[in-house]
PDB file of C-alpha atoms in Angstrom:
ATOM      1  CA  UNK A 814      -1.632  19.910  71.613  1.00  0.00           C
ATOM      2  CA  UNK A 815      -4.616  18.043  73.219  1.00  0.00           C
ATOM      3  CA  UNK A 816      -2.862  14.797  73.475  1.00  0.00           C
ATOM      4  CA  UNK A 817      -1.420  14.045  76.903  1.00  0.00           C
ATOM      5  CA  UNK A 818       1.596  11.913  75.461  1.00  0.00           C
ATOM      6  CA  UNK A 819       3.028  12.045  71.866  1.00  0.00           C
ATOM      7  CA  UNK A 820       6.249  11.296  69.991  1.00  0.00           C
ATOM      8  CA  UNK A 821       7.170  12.517  66.650  1.00  0.00           C
ATOM      9  CA  UNK A 822      10.246  10.989  64.844  1.00  0.00           C
ATOM     10  CA  UNK A 823      12.137  11.314  61.572  1.00  0.00           C
ATOM     11  CA  UNK A 824      12.329   7.572  60.796  1.00  0.00           C
ATOM     12  CA  UNK A 825      15.033   8.010  58.422  1.00  0.00           C
ATOM     13  CA  UNK A 826      17.404  10.034  60.571  1.00  0.00           C
ATOM     14  CA  UNK A 827      16.236   8.827  64.039  1.00  0.00           C
ATOM     15  CA  UNK A 828      15.958  12.505  65.236  1.00  0.00           C
ATOM     16  CA  UNK A 829      13.050  13.089  67.739  1.00  0.00           C
ATOM     17  CA  UNK A 830      11.156  16.075  66.358  1.00  0.00           C
ATOM     18  CA  UNK A 831       8.559  16.477  69.106  1.00  0.00           C
ATOM     19  CA  UNK A 832       7.798  14.634  72.276  1.00  0.00           C
ATOM     20  CA  UNK A 833       5.898  14.650  75.597  1.00  0.00           C
ATOM     21  CA  UNK A 834       5.556  11.882  78.202  1.00  0.00           C
ATOM     22  CA  UNK A 835       7.304   9.537  75.591  1.00  0.00           C
ATOM     23  CA  UNK A 836       8.052   6.852  78.003  1.00  0.00           C
ATOM     24  CA  UNK A 837       4.704   6.898  79.910  1.00  0.00           C
ATOM     25  CA  UNK A 838       2.982   3.542  79.710  1.00  0.00           C
ATOM     26  CA  UNK A 839      -0.631   4.017  78.690  1.00  0.00           C
ATOM     27  CA  UNK A 840      -3.587   1.869  77.238  1.00  0.00           C
ATOM     28  CA  UNK A 841      -3.466   1.767  73.460  1.00  0.00           C
ATOM     29  CA  UNK A 842      -6.669   0.660  72.462  1.00  0.00           C
ATOM     30  CA  UNK A 843      -6.984  -0.314  68.846  1.00  0.00           C
ATOM     31  CA  UNK A 844      -3.461   0.534  68.041  1.00  0.00           C
ATOM     32  CA  UNK A 845      -3.195  -2.949  69.204  1.00  0.00           C
ATOM     33  CA  UNK A 846      -4.443  -4.130  65.700  1.00  0.00           C
ATOM     34  CA  UNK A 847      -1.129  -3.186  64.018  1.00  0.00           C
ATOM     35  CA  UNK A 848       0.615  -5.855  65.979  1.00  0.00           C
ATOM     36  CA  UNK A 849      -2.447  -8.181  65.475  1.00  0.00           C
ATOM     37  CA  UNK A 850      -1.798  -7.674  61.681  1.00  0.00           C
ATOM     38  CA  UNK A 851       1.869  -8.327  61.868  1.00  0.00           C
ATOM     39  CA  UNK A 852       1.359 -11.611  63.789  1.00  0.00           C
ATOM     40  CA  UNK A 853      -1.307 -12.661  61.247  1.00  0.00           C
ATOM     41  CA  UNK A 854       1.119 -11.988  58.212  1.00  0.00           C
ATOM     42  CA  UNK A 855       4.121 -13.699  60.051  1.00  0.00           C
ATOM     43  CA  UNK A 856       2.115 -16.778  60.430  1.00  0.00           C
ATOM     44  CA  UNK A 857       1.834 -17.267  56.521  1.00  0.00           C
ATOM     45  CA  UNK A 858      -1.598 -18.686  56.681  1.00  0.00           C
ATOM     46  CA  UNK A 859      -3.669 -18.417  53.571  1.00  0.00           C
ATOM     47  CA  UNK A 860      -5.280 -15.069  53.043  1.00  0.00           C
ATOM     48  CA  UNK A 861      -8.017 -16.614  50.985  1.00  0.00           C
ATOM     49  CA  UNK A 862      -9.085 -19.179  53.738  1.00  0.00           C
ATOM     50  CA  UNK A 863     -12.603 -18.461  55.099  1.00  0.00           C
ATOM     51  CA  UNK A 864     -12.821 -16.944  58.510  1.00  0.00           C
ATOM     52  CA  UNK A 865     -16.120 -16.995  60.370  1.00  0.00           C
ATOM     53  CA  UNK A 866     -17.473 -14.664  63.149  1.00  0.00           C
ATOM     54  CA  UNK A 867     -18.685 -16.695  66.106  1.00  0.00           C
ATOM     55  CA  UNK A 868     -20.087 -15.986  69.548  1.00  0.00           C
ATOM     56  CA  UNK A 869     -16.623 -15.808  70.985  1.00  0.00           C
ATOM     57  CA  UNK A 870     -15.941 -12.678  68.892  1.00  0.00           C
ATOM     58  CA  UNK A 871     -18.745 -10.757  70.406  1.00  0.00           C
ATOM     59  CA  UNK A 872     -17.467  -8.039  72.687  1.00  0.00           C
ATOM     60  CA  UNK A 873     -18.361  -8.859  76.311  1.00  0.00           C
ATOM     61  CA  UNK A 874     -15.842  -6.324  77.783  1.00  0.00           C
ATOM     62  CA  UNK A 875     -17.103  -3.068  76.524  1.00  0.00           C
ATOM     63  CA  UNK A 876     -20.405  -3.973  74.776  1.00  0.00           C
ATOM     64  CA  UNK A 877     -19.275  -2.473  71.404  1.00  0.00           C
ATOM     65  CA  UNK A 878     -21.322  -3.279  68.407  1.00  0.00           C
ATOM     66  CA  UNK A 879     -20.444  -4.580  64.956  1.00  0.00           C
ATOM     67  CA  UNK A 880     -21.981  -4.884  61.702  1.00  0.00           C
ATOM     68  CA  UNK A 881     -20.227  -8.344  61.209  1.00  0.00           C
ATOM     69  CA  UNK A 882     -23.119 -10.442  62.284  1.00  0.00           C
ATOM     70  CA  UNK A 883     -22.689 -13.854  63.879  1.00  0.00           C
ATOM     71  CA  UNK A 884     -21.971 -16.446  61.076  1.00  0.00           C
ATOM     72  CA  UNK A 885     -20.464 -13.877  58.672  1.00  0.00           C
ATOM     73  CA  UNK A 886     -17.782 -15.568  56.680  1.00  0.00           C
ATOM     74  CA  UNK A 887     -14.944 -13.642  54.992  1.00  0.00           C
ATOM     75  CA  UNK A 888     -11.501 -14.264  53.753  1.00  0.00           C
ATOM     76  CA  UNK A 889      -8.691 -13.809  56.219  1.00  0.00           C
ATOM     77  CA  UNK A 890      -7.498 -10.969  53.781  1.00  0.00           C
ATOM     78  CA  UNK A 891     -10.884  -9.172  54.152  1.00  0.00           C
ATOM     79  CA  UNK A 892     -10.878  -9.651  57.964  1.00  0.00           C
ATOM     80  CA  UNK A 893      -7.422  -8.301  58.015  1.00  0.00           C
ATOM     81  CA  UNK A 894      -8.343  -5.256  56.140  1.00  0.00           C
ATOM     82  CA  UNK A 895     -11.346  -4.482  58.266  1.00  0.00           C
ATOM     83  CA  UNK A 896      -9.491  -4.669  61.394  1.00  0.00           C
ATOM     84  CA  UNK A 897      -7.018  -2.173  60.197  1.00  0.00           C
ATOM     85  CA  UNK A 898      -9.001   0.220  58.128  1.00  0.00           C
ATOM     86  CA  UNK A 899     -12.299   0.250  60.058  1.00  0.00           C
ATOM     87  CA  UNK A 900     -10.924  -1.009  63.507  1.00  0.00           C
ATOM     88  CA  UNK A 901     -13.390  -3.922  63.322  1.00  0.00           C
ATOM     89  CA  UNK A 902     -13.169  -5.633  66.641  1.00  0.00           C
ATOM     90  CA  UNK A 903     -15.000  -8.897  65.734  1.00  0.00           C
ATOM     91  CA  UNK A 904     -12.550  -9.195  62.672  1.00  0.00           C
ATOM     92  CA  UNK A 905      -9.594  -8.849  64.910  1.00  0.00           C
ATOM     93  CA  UNK A 906     -10.909 -11.400  67.284  1.00  0.00           C
ATOM     94  CA  UNK A 907     -11.708 -13.845  64.530  1.00  0.00           C
ATOM     95  CA  UNK A 908      -8.203 -13.657  63.220  1.00  0.00           C
ATOM     96  CA  UNK A 909      -6.836 -14.499  66.524  1.00  0.00           C
ATOM     97  CA  UNK A 910      -9.047 -17.415  66.878  1.00  0.00           C
ATOM     98  CA  UNK A 911      -8.316 -18.943  63.507  1.00  0.00           C
ATOM     99  CA  UNK A 912      -4.525 -18.855  64.476  1.00  0.00           C
ATOM    100  CA  UNK A 913      -2.721 -22.149  65.035  1.00  0.00           C
ATOM    101  CA  UNK A 914      -3.097 -22.858  68.803  1.00  0.00           C
ATOM    102  CA  UNK A 915      -6.143 -20.313  69.133  1.00  0.00           C
ATOM    103  CA  UNK A 916      -6.383 -17.088  70.788  1.00  0.00           C
ATOM    104  CA  UNK A 917      -4.154 -17.783  73.567  1.00  0.00           C
ATOM    105  CA  UNK A 918      -1.241 -18.784  71.304  1.00  0.00           C
ATOM    106  CA  UNK A 919      -1.983 -15.681  69.296  1.00  0.00           C
ATOM    107  CA  UNK A 920      -1.638 -13.220  72.175  1.00  0.00           C
ATOM    108  CA  UNK A 921       1.598 -15.135  73.152  1.00  0.00           C
ATOM    109  CA  UNK A 922       2.864 -14.493  69.684  1.00  0.00           C
ATOM    110  CA  UNK A 923       2.046 -10.784  69.877  1.00  0.00           C
ATOM    111  CA  UNK A 924       4.001 -10.609  73.049  1.00  0.00           C
ATOM    112  CA  UNK A 925       7.056 -12.324  71.680  1.00  0.00           C
ATOM    113  CA  UNK A 926       6.964 -10.170  68.599  1.00  0.00           C
ATOM    114  CA  UNK A 927       6.959  -7.085  71.041  1.00  0.00           C
ATOM    115  CA  UNK A 928      10.085  -8.412  72.808  1.00  0.00           C
ATOM    116  CA  UNK A 929      11.784  -9.141  69.211  1.00  0.00           C
ATOM    117  CA  UNK A 930      10.967  -5.399  68.183  1.00  0.00           C
ATOM    118  CA  UNK A 931      12.520  -4.139  71.538  1.00  0.00           C
ATOM    119  CA  UNK A 932       9.158  -2.901  72.929  1.00  0.00           C
ATOM    120  CA  UNK A 933       9.983  -3.178  76.442  1.00  0.00           C
ATOM    121  CA  UNK A 934       7.071  -1.110  77.654  1.00  0.00           C
ATOM    122  CA  UNK A 935       4.469  -3.050  75.605  1.00  0.00           C
ATOM    123  CA  UNK A 936       2.189  -5.844  76.680  1.00  0.00           C
ATOM    124  CA  UNK A 937      -0.861  -7.409  75.028  1.00  0.00           C
ATOM    125  CA  UNK A 938      -3.813  -9.238  76.461  1.00  0.00           C
ATOM    126  CA  UNK A 939      -6.032  -9.502  73.416  1.00  0.00           C
ATOM    127  CA  UNK A 940      -6.108  -8.935  69.620  1.00  0.00           C
ATOM    128  CA  UNK A 941      -8.638  -6.042  69.700  1.00  0.00           C
ATOM    129  CA  UNK A 942      -7.420  -3.324  72.211  1.00  0.00           C
ATOM    130  CA  UNK A 943     -10.623  -3.468  74.051  1.00  0.00           C
ATOM    131  CA  UNK A 944      -8.812  -4.717  77.041  1.00  0.00           C
ATOM    132  CA  UNK A 945      -7.180  -1.656  78.729  1.00  0.00           C
ATOM    133  CA  UNK A 946      -4.296  -3.942  79.966  1.00  0.00           C
ATOM    134  CA  UNK A 947      -2.976  -3.715  76.370  1.00  0.00           C
ATOM    135  CA  UNK A 948      -0.417  -0.921  77.106  1.00  0.00           C
ATOM    136  CA  UNK A 949       2.590   0.762  75.447  1.00  0.00           C
ATOM    137  CA  UNK A 950       4.461   3.968  75.475  1.00  0.00           C
ATOM    138  CA  UNK A 951       4.624   6.563  72.593  1.00  0.00           C
ATOM    139  CA  UNK A 952       8.238   5.675  71.981  1.00  0.00           C
ATOM    140  CA  UNK A 953       7.439   1.915  71.848  1.00  0.00           C
ATOM    141  CA  UNK A 954       4.632   2.602  69.401  1.00  0.00           C
ATOM    142  CA  UNK A 955       6.775   4.672  67.047  1.00  0.00           C
ATOM    143  CA  UNK A 956       8.909   1.427  66.651  1.00  0.00           C
ATOM    144  CA  UNK A 957       5.822  -0.534  66.156  1.00  0.00           C
ATOM    145  CA  UNK A 958       4.738   1.677  63.359  1.00  0.00           C
ATOM    146  CA  UNK A 959       7.917   1.717  61.670  1.00  0.00           C
ATOM    147  CA  UNK A 960       8.089  -2.029  61.958  1.00  0.00           C
ATOM    148  CA  UNK A 961       4.379  -2.517  60.437  1.00  0.00           C
ATOM    149  CA  UNK A 962       5.512  -0.239  57.570  1.00  0.00           C
ATOM    150  CA  UNK A 963       7.605  -2.958  56.273  1.00  0.00           C
ATOM    151  CA  UNK A 964       4.499  -5.007  55.448  1.00  0.00           C
ATOM    152  CA  UNK A 965       3.049  -4.021  52.076  1.00  0.00           C
ATOM    153  CA  UNK A 966      -0.407  -5.399  53.135  1.00  0.00           C
ATOM    154  CA  UNK A 967      -0.455  -3.227  56.270  1.00  0.00           C
ATOM    155  CA  UNK A 968       0.427  -0.325  54.320  1.00  0.00           C
ATOM    156  CA  UNK A 969      -2.232  -0.943  51.671  1.00  0.00           C
ATOM    157  CA  UNK A 970      -5.030  -1.926  54.217  1.00  0.00           C
ATOM    158  CA  UNK A 971      -4.481   0.673  56.942  1.00  0.00           C
ATOM    159  CA  UNK A 972      -4.787   3.548  54.366  1.00  0.00           C
ATOM    160  CA  UNK A 973      -7.484   2.332  52.109  1.00  0.00           C
ATOM    161  CA  UNK A 974     -10.524   4.631  51.884  1.00  0.00           C
ATOM    162  CA  UNK A 975     -13.203   1.898  51.942  1.00  0.00           C
ATOM    163  CA  UNK A 976     -14.179  -1.591  51.160  1.00  0.00           C
ATOM    164  CA  UNK A 977     -17.599  -3.450  50.464  1.00  0.00           C
ATOM    165  CA  UNK A 978     -17.875  -6.933  51.797  1.00  0.00           C
ATOM    166  CA  UNK A 979     -20.825  -9.264  51.677  1.00  0.00           C
ATOM    167  CA  UNK A 980     -22.613  -9.926  54.886  1.00  0.00           C
ATOM    168  CA  UNK A 981     -25.635 -12.120  54.982  1.00  0.00           C
ATOM    169  CA  UNK A 982     -26.523 -11.241  51.161  1.00  0.00           C
ATOM    170  CA  UNK A 983     -25.831  -7.647  51.441  1.00  0.00           C
ATOM    171  CA  UNK A 984     -22.768  -5.634  50.298  1.00  0.00           C
ATOM    172  CA  UNK A 985     -21.869  -3.469  53.316  1.00  0.00           C
ATOM    173  CA  UNK A 986     -19.449  -0.495  53.095  1.00  0.00           C
ATOM    174  CA  UNK A 987     -16.729  -0.004  55.618  1.00  0.00           C
ATOM    175  CA  UNK A 988     -14.651   3.128  55.760  1.00  0.00           C
ATOM    176  CA  UNK A 989     -11.344   4.180  57.398  1.00  0.00           C
ATOM    177  CA  UNK A 990     -11.347   5.572  60.769  1.00  0.00           C
ATOM    178  CA  UNK A 991      -8.733   8.165  59.980  1.00  0.00           C
ATOM    179  CA  UNK A 992     -10.188  10.922  57.857  1.00  0.00           C
ATOM    180  CA  UNK A 993      -6.687  12.047  56.990  1.00  0.00           C
ATOM    181  CA  UNK A 994      -6.075   9.130  54.625  1.00  0.00           C
ATOM    182  CA  UNK A 995      -8.688  10.784  52.416  1.00  0.00           C
ATOM    183  CA  UNK A 996      -6.957  14.266  52.419  1.00  0.00           C
ATOM    184  CA  UNK A 997      -4.913  15.061  49.222  1.00  0.00           C
ATOM    185  CA  UNK A 998      -2.729  17.381  51.600  1.00  0.00           C
ATOM    186  CA  UNK A 999      -1.257  14.152  53.214  1.00  0.00           C
ATOM    187  CA  UNK A1000       0.716  11.212  52.163  1.00  0.00           C
ATOM    188  CA  UNK A1001       0.318   8.447  54.683  1.00  0.00           C
ATOM    189  CA  UNK A1002       1.843   5.156  54.494  1.00  0.00           C
ATOM    190  CA  UNK A1003       0.555   3.415  57.684  1.00  0.00           C
ATOM    191  CA  UNK A1004      -2.364   4.654  59.819  1.00  0.00           C
ATOM    192  CA  UNK A1005      -4.288   3.357  62.932  1.00  0.00           C
ATOM    193  CA  UNK A1006      -6.639   4.896  65.351  1.00  0.00           C
ATOM    194  CA  UNK A1007      -7.838   3.707  68.695  1.00  0.00           C
ATOM    195  CA  UNK A1008     -10.330   4.642  71.277  1.00  0.00           C
ATOM    196  CA  UNK A1009     -11.442   3.240  74.534  1.00  0.00           C
ATOM    197  CA  UNK A1010     -12.326   5.350  77.657  1.00  0.00           C
ATOM    198  CA  UNK A1011      -9.100   4.327  79.659  1.00  0.00           C
ATOM    199  CA  UNK A1012      -7.034   5.157  76.468  1.00  0.00           C
ATOM    200  CA  UNK A1013      -8.695   8.373  75.105  1.00  0.00           C
ATOM    201  CA  UNK A1014      -8.286   8.939  71.565  1.00  0.00           C
ATOM    202  CA  UNK A1015      -5.195   7.875  69.782  1.00  0.00           C
ATOM    203  CA  UNK A1016      -3.762   7.969  66.509  1.00  0.00           C
ATOM    204  CA  UNK A1017      -0.252   6.635  64.987  1.00  0.00           C
ATOM    205  CA  UNK A1018       0.757   7.244  61.357  1.00  0.00           C
ATOM    206  CA  UNK A1019       3.800   6.976  59.169  1.00  0.00           C
ATOM    207  CA  UNK A1020       3.423  10.012  56.962  1.00  0.00           C
ATOM    208  CA  UNK A1021       5.740  11.786  54.471  1.00  0.00           C
ATOM    209  CA  UNK A1022       6.866  15.440  54.887  1.00  0.00           C
ATOM    210  CA  UNK A1023       9.366  16.881  52.526  1.00  0.00           C
ATOM    211  CA  UNK A1024      10.255  13.297  51.260  1.00  0.00           C
ATOM    212  CA  UNK A1025      11.056  12.211  54.818  1.00  0.00           C
ATOM    213  CA  UNK A1026       9.034   9.335  56.739  1.00  0.00           C
ATOM    214  CA  UNK A1027       7.990  10.877  59.868  1.00  0.00           C
ATOM    215  CA  UNK A1028       6.132   8.651  62.560  1.00  0.00           C
ATOM    216  CA  UNK A1029       3.609  10.486  64.616  1.00  0.00           C
ATOM    217  CA  UNK A1030       2.307   8.908  67.818  1.00  0.00           C
ATOM    218  CA  UNK A1031      -0.477  10.868  69.381  1.00  0.00           C
ATOM    219  CA  UNK A1032      -2.022   9.255  72.666  1.00  0.00           C
ATOM    220  CA  UNK A1033      -4.785  10.107  75.082  1.00  0.00           C
ATOM    221  CA  UNK A1034      -6.524  13.078  73.490  1.00  0.00           C
ATOM    222  CA  UNK A1035      -9.869  14.165  74.205  1.00  0.00           C
ATOM    223  CA  UNK A1036     -12.842  14.826  71.849  1.00  0.00           C
ATOM    224  CA  UNK A1037     -13.618  13.080  68.598  1.00  0.00           C
ATOM    225  CA  UNK A1038     -11.605  15.242  66.303  1.00  0.00           C
ATOM    226  CA  UNK A1039      -8.666  16.413  68.669  1.00  0.00           C
ATOM    227  CA  UNK A1040      -6.324  13.600  67.544  1.00  0.00           C
ATOM    228  CA  UNK A1041      -6.411  14.659  63.755  1.00  0.00           C
ATOM    229  CA  UNK A1042      -6.324  18.373  64.811  1.00  0.00           C
ATOM    230  CA  UNK A1043      -3.217  17.440  66.751  1.00  0.00           C
ATOM    231  CA  UNK A1044      -1.790  15.742  63.765  1.00  0.00           C
ATOM    232  CA  UNK A1045      -2.298  18.895  61.606  1.00  0.00           C
ATOM    233  CA  UNK A1046      -0.956  21.005  64.387  1.00  0.00           C
ATOM    234  CA  UNK A1047       2.052  18.803  64.353  1.00  0.00           C
ATOM    235  CA  UNK A1048       2.703  19.031  60.718  1.00  0.00           C
ATOM    236  CA  UNK A1049       2.180  22.797  60.521  1.00  0.00           C
ATOM    237  CA  UNK A1050       4.577  23.371  63.330  1.00  0.00           C
ATOM    238  CA  UNK A1051       7.247  21.083  61.701  1.00  0.00           C
ATOM    239  CA  UNK A1052       6.917  22.856  58.282  1.00  0.00           C
ATOM    240  CA  UNK A1053       7.174  26.341  59.892  1.00  0.00           C
ATOM    241  CA  UNK A1054       9.827  25.699  62.445  1.00  0.00           C
ATOM    242  CA  UNK A1055      11.824  22.777  61.364  1.00  0.00           C
ATOM    243  CA  UNK A1056      12.190  22.839  57.598  1.00  0.00           C
ATOM    244  CA  UNK A1057      15.835  21.949  57.801  1.00  0.00           C
ATOM    245  CA  UNK A1058      15.041  18.769  59.547  1.00  0.00           C
ATOM    246  CA  UNK A1059      12.789  17.709  56.885  1.00  0.00           C
ATOM    247  CA  UNK A1060      15.046  18.748  54.029  1.00  0.00           C
ATOM    248  CA  UNK A1061      14.732  16.442  50.906  1.00  0.00           C
ATOM    249  CA  UNK A1062      16.729  13.209  51.229  1.00  0.00           C
ATOM    250  CA  UNK A1063      20.129  13.005  49.397  1.00  0.00           C
ATOM    251  CA  UNK A1064      19.849  11.764  45.860  1.00  0.00           C
ATOM    252  CA  UNK A1065      19.566   8.065  45.774  1.00  0.00           C
ATOM    253  CA  UNK A1066      18.622   7.619  49.466  1.00  0.00           C
ATOM    254  CA  UNK A1067      16.242   4.665  50.041  1.00  0.00           C
ATOM    255  CA  UNK A1068      12.728   5.070  51.038  1.00  0.00           C
TER     256      UNK A1068
END
């Protein structure tokens, strides 16, 4: 595999199917946004409330661009979907700013949530993942993916193919950063990609193989397509060498 660290687990049985450097603490880039989404939803704020992109949401750290121009006003629900599906940094930043107490309180809530989930090697400094000090381990991220899978909106938004939103009078299309969600060969319940230079290409998913929920965490891969190729290789290896581990669940088992 091209990923320097990975962790693959059968979420139902707890069996570790594949791992390398699973306890290594690494920058996680936009995988951060799964925690951002959980904190937003935990707060119970109105999803229809308008959220405005401001100067504070412009990326001064990495200089990344965005099609969400200054003054763009969308609902909290739309911003949440763009953050999860398209990894929109300004959307994630605006969600943190519109949290009770502002961004500082939001980041603190992210770290409190991490402790509650037992993510002892995880630390957040912003809501976007642009800050390389946002770190975690593959093992921690598997727990975070499993936790996020309990939120119906995270499942829906992170795996949606596309969404059109109005930006200054024009309807703009935003797509999913994970091409696998559009593949009929995959059943994916949670998805998030990430990239900054310090983190490499990252991908986390909850996917279904032989009716079993399998969490894949792939970190620090190189090349634009390596993380999805790694996911395909993991799936092929599991289906060829470990079919007994992925046997159909007993009749009546929960999902």
